[in-house]
PDB file of C-alpha atoms in Angstrom:
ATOM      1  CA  UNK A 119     -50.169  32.737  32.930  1.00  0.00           C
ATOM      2  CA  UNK A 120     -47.485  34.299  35.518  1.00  0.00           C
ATOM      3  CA  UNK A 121     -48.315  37.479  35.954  1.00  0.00           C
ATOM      4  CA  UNK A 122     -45.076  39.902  36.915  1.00  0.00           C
ATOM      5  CA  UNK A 123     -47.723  42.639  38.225  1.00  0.00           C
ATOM      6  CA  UNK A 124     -51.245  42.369  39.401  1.00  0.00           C
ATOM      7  CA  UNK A 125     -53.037  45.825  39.217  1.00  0.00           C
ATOM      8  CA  UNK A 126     -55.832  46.354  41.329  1.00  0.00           C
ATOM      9  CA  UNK A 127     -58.290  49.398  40.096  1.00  0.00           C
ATOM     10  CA  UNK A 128     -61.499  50.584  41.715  1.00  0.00           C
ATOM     11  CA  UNK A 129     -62.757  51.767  45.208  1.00  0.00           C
ATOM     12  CA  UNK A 130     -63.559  50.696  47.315  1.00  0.00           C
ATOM     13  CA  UNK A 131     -61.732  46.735  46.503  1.00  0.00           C
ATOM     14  CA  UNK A 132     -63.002  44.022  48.720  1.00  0.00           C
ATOM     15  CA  UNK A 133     -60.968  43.966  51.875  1.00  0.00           C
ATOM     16  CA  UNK A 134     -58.121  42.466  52.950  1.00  0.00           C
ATOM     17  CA  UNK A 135     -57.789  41.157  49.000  1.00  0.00           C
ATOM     18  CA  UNK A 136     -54.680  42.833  47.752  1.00  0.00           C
ATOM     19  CA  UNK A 137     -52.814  41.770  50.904  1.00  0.00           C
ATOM     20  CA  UNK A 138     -53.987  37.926  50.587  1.00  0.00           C
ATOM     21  CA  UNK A 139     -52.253  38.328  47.143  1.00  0.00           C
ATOM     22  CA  UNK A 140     -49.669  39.251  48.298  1.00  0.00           C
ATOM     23  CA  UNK A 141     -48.977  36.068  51.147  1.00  0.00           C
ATOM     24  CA  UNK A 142     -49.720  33.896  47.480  1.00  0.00           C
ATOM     25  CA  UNK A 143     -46.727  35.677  46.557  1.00  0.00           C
ATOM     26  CA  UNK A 144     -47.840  37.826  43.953  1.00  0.00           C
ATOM     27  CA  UNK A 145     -46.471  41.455  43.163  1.00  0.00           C
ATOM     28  CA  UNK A 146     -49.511  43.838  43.698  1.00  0.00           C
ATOM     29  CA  UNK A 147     -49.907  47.105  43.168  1.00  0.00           C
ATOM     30  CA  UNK A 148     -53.550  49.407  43.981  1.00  0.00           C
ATOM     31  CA  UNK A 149     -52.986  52.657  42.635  1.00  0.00           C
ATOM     32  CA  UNK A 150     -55.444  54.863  44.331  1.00  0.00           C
ATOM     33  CA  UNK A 151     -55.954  58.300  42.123  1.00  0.00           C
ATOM     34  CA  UNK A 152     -57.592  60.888  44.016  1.00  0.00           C
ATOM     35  CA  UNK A 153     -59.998  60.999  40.748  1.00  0.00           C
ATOM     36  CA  UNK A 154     -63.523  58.964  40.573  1.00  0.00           C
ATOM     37  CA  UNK A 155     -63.376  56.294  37.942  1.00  0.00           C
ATOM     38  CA  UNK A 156     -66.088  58.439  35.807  1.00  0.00           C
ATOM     39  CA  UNK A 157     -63.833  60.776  35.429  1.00  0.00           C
ATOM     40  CA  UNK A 158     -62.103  58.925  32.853  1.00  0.00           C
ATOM     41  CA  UNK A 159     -59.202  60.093  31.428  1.00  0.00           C
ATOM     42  CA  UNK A 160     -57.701  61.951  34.963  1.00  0.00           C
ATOM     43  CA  UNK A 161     -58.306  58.446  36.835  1.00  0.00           C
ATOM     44  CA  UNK A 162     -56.036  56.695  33.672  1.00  0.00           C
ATOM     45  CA  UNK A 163     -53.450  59.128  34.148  1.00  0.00           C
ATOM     46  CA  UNK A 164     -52.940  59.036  37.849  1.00  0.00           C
ATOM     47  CA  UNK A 165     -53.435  54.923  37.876  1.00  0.00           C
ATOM     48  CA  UNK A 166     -50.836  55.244  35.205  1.00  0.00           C
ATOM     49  CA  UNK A 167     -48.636  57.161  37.265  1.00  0.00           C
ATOM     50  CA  UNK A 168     -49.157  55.374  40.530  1.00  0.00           C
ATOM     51  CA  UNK A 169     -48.429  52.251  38.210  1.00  0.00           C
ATOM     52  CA  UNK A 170     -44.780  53.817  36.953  1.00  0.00           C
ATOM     53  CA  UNK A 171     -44.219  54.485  40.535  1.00  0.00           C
ATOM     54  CA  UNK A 172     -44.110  50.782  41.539  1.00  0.00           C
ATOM     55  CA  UNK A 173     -41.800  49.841  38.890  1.00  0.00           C
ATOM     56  CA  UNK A 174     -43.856  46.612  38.051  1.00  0.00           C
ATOM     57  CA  UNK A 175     -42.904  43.519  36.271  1.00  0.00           C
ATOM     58  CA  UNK A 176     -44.132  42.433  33.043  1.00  0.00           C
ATOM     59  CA  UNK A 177     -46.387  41.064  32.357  1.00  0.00           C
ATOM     60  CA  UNK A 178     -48.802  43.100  34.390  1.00  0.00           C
ATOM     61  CA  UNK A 179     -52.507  41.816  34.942  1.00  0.00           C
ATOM     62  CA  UNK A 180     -54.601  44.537  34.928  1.00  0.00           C
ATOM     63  CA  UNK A 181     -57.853  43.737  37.383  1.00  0.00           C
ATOM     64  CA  UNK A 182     -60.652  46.328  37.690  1.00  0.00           C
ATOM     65  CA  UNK A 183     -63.696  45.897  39.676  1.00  0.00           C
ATOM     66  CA  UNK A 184     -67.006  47.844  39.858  1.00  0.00           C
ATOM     67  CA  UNK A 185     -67.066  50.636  37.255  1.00  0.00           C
ATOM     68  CA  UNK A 186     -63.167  50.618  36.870  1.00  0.00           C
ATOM     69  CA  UNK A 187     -63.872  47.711  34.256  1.00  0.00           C
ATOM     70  CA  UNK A 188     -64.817  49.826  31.333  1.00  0.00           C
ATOM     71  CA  UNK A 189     -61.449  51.914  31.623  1.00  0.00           C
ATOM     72  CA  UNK A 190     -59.338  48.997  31.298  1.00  0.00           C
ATOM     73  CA  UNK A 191     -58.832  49.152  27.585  1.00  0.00           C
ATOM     74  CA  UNK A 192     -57.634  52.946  28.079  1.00  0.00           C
ATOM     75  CA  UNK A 193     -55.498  52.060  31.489  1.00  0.00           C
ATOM     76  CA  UNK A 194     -53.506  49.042  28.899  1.00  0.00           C
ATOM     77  CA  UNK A 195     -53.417  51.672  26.505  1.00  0.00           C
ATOM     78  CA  UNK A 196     -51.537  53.839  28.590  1.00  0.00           C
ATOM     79  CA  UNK A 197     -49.415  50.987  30.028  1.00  0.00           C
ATOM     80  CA  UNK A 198     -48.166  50.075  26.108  1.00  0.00           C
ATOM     81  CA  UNK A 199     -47.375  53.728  25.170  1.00  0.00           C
ATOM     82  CA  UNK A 200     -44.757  53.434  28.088  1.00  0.00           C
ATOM     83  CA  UNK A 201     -43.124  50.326  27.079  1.00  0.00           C
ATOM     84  CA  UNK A 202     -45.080  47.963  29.471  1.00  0.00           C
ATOM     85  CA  UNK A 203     -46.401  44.559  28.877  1.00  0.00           C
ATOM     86  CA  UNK A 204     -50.291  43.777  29.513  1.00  0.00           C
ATOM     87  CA  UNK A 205     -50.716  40.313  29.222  1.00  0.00           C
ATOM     88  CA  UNK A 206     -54.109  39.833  30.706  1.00  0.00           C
ATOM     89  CA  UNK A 207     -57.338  41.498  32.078  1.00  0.00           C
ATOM     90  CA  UNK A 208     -59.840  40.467  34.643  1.00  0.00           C
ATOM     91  CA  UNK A 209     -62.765  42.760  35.348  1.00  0.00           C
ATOM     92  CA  UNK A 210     -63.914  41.416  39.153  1.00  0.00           C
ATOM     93  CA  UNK A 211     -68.187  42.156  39.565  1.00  0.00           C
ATOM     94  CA  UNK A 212     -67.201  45.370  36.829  1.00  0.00           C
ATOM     95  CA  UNK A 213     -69.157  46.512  34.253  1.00  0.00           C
ATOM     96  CA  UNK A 214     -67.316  45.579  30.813  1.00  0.00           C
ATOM     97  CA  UNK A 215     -65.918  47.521  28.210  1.00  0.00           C
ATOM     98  CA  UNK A 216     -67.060  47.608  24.671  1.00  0.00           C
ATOM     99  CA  UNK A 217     -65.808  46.062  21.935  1.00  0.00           C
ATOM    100  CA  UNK A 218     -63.641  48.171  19.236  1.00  0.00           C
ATOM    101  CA  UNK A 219     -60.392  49.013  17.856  1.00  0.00           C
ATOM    102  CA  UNK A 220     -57.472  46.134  18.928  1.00  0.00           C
ATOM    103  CA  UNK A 221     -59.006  45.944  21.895  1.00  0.00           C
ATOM    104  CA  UNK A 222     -58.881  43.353  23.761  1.00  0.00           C
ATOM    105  CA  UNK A 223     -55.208  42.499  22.511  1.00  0.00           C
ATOM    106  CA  UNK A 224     -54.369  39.680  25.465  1.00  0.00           C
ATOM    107  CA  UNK A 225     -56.733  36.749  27.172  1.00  0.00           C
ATOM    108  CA  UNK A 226     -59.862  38.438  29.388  1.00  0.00           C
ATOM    109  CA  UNK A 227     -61.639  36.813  32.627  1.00  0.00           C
ATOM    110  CA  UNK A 228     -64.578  37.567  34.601  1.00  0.00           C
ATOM    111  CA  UNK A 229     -65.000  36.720  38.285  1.00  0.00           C
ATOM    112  CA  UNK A 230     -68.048  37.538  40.170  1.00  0.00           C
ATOM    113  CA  UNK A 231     -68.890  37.000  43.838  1.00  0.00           C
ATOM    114  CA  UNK A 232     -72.676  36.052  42.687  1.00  0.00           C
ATOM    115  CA  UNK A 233     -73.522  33.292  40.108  1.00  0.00           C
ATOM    116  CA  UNK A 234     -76.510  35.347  39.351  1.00  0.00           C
ATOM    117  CA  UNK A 235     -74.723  38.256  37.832  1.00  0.00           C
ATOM    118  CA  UNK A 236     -75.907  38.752  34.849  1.00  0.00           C
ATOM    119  CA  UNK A 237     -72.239  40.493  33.695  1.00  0.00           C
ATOM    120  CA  UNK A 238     -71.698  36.948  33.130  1.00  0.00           C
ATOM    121  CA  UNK A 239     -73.299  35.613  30.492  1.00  0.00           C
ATOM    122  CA  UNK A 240     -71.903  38.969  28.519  1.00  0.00           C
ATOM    123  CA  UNK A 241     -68.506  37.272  29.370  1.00  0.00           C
ATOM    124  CA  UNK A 242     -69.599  33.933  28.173  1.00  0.00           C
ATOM    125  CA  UNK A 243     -70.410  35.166  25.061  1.00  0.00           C
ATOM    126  CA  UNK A 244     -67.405  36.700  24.620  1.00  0.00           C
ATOM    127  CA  UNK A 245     -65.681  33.133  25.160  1.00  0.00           C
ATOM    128  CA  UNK A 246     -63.875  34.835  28.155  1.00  0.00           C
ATOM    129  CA  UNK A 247     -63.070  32.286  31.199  1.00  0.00           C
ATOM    130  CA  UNK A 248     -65.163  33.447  33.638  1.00  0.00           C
ATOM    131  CA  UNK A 249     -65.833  32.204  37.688  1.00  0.00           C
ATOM    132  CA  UNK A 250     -67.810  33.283  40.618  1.00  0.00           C
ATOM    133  CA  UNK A 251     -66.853  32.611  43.857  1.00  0.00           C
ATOM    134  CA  UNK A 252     -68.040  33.625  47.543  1.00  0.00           C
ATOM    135  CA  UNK A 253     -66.429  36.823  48.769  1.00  0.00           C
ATOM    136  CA  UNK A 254     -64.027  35.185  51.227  1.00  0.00           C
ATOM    137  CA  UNK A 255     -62.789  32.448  48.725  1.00  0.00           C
ATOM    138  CA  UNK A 256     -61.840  35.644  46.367  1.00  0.00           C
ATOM    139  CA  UNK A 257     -57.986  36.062  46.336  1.00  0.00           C
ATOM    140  CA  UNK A 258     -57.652  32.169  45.866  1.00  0.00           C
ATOM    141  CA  UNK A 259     -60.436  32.111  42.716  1.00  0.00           C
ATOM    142  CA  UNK A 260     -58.883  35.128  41.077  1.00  0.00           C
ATOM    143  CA  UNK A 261     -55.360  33.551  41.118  1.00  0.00           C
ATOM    144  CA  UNK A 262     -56.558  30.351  39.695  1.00  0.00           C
ATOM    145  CA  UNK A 263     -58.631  32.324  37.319  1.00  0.00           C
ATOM    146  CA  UNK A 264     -55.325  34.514  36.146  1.00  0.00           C
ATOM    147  CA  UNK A 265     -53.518  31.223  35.779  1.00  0.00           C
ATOM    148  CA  UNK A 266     -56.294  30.035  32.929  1.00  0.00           C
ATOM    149  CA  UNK A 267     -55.518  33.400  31.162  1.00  0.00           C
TER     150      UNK A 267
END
């Protein structure tokens, strides 16, 4: 897929990534609430916020790494109530959300930076697409992996 958007959640990303993105051409947008991810629902609503801010084109891609992944169902959630596609999720070395409700509702990914993460096989056996790559290969692997979505 073409993604319109690529969101970037979780602190701290691996550097330099969202601005490699961007020379590939890709609309990116890091919305950095002042909230810790555990915080749940106050880090969905100031992503969310952040997100409306950037005015972003559909179909977003919503990417969350480290312990961002297990809000991503709530952060699409949030996206859909305000009229905004979500046409694919990618959780980048992130824990992963559980199953339940309509969730998920569009293709998933995994991409870790070791083969030996064991977040992977849980992907696998979800029959998501999944990749690892070495850090500095990262911005290239993730757009190839969005394209499979």
């Amino acid at each position: 897929m073409t993604p319109g958007t690529l969101v970037l959640l979780g602190a701290p990303l691996p550097g330099g990534l969202a601005d490699e993105l961007r020379t590939q051409g890709l609309h990116v947008v890091v919305p950095q609430p002042t909230d810790d991810p555990a915080t749940g629902a106050r880090y969905i609503a100031g992503s969310s916020l952040a997100i409306a801010a950037a005015a972003p084109e559909a179909p977003l891609v919503l990417v969350g790494h480290g312990c961002a992944g297990p809000l991503l169902p709530s952060l699409a959630g949030a996206q859909k109530a305000a009229h905004r596609l979500v046409g694919g999720y990618v959780f980048l070395d992130a824990d992963l959300p559980a199953h339940g409700g309509d969730w998920p509702d569009a293709p998933c990914a995994f991409l870790a930076t070791s083969p030996d993460d064991v977040r992977l096989k849980a992907a696998r056996a979800r029959a998501w697409e999944t990749a690892h790559t070495a850090p500095e290969n990262l911005s290239e692997t993730l757009s190839k992996l969005i394209a499979q979505l």
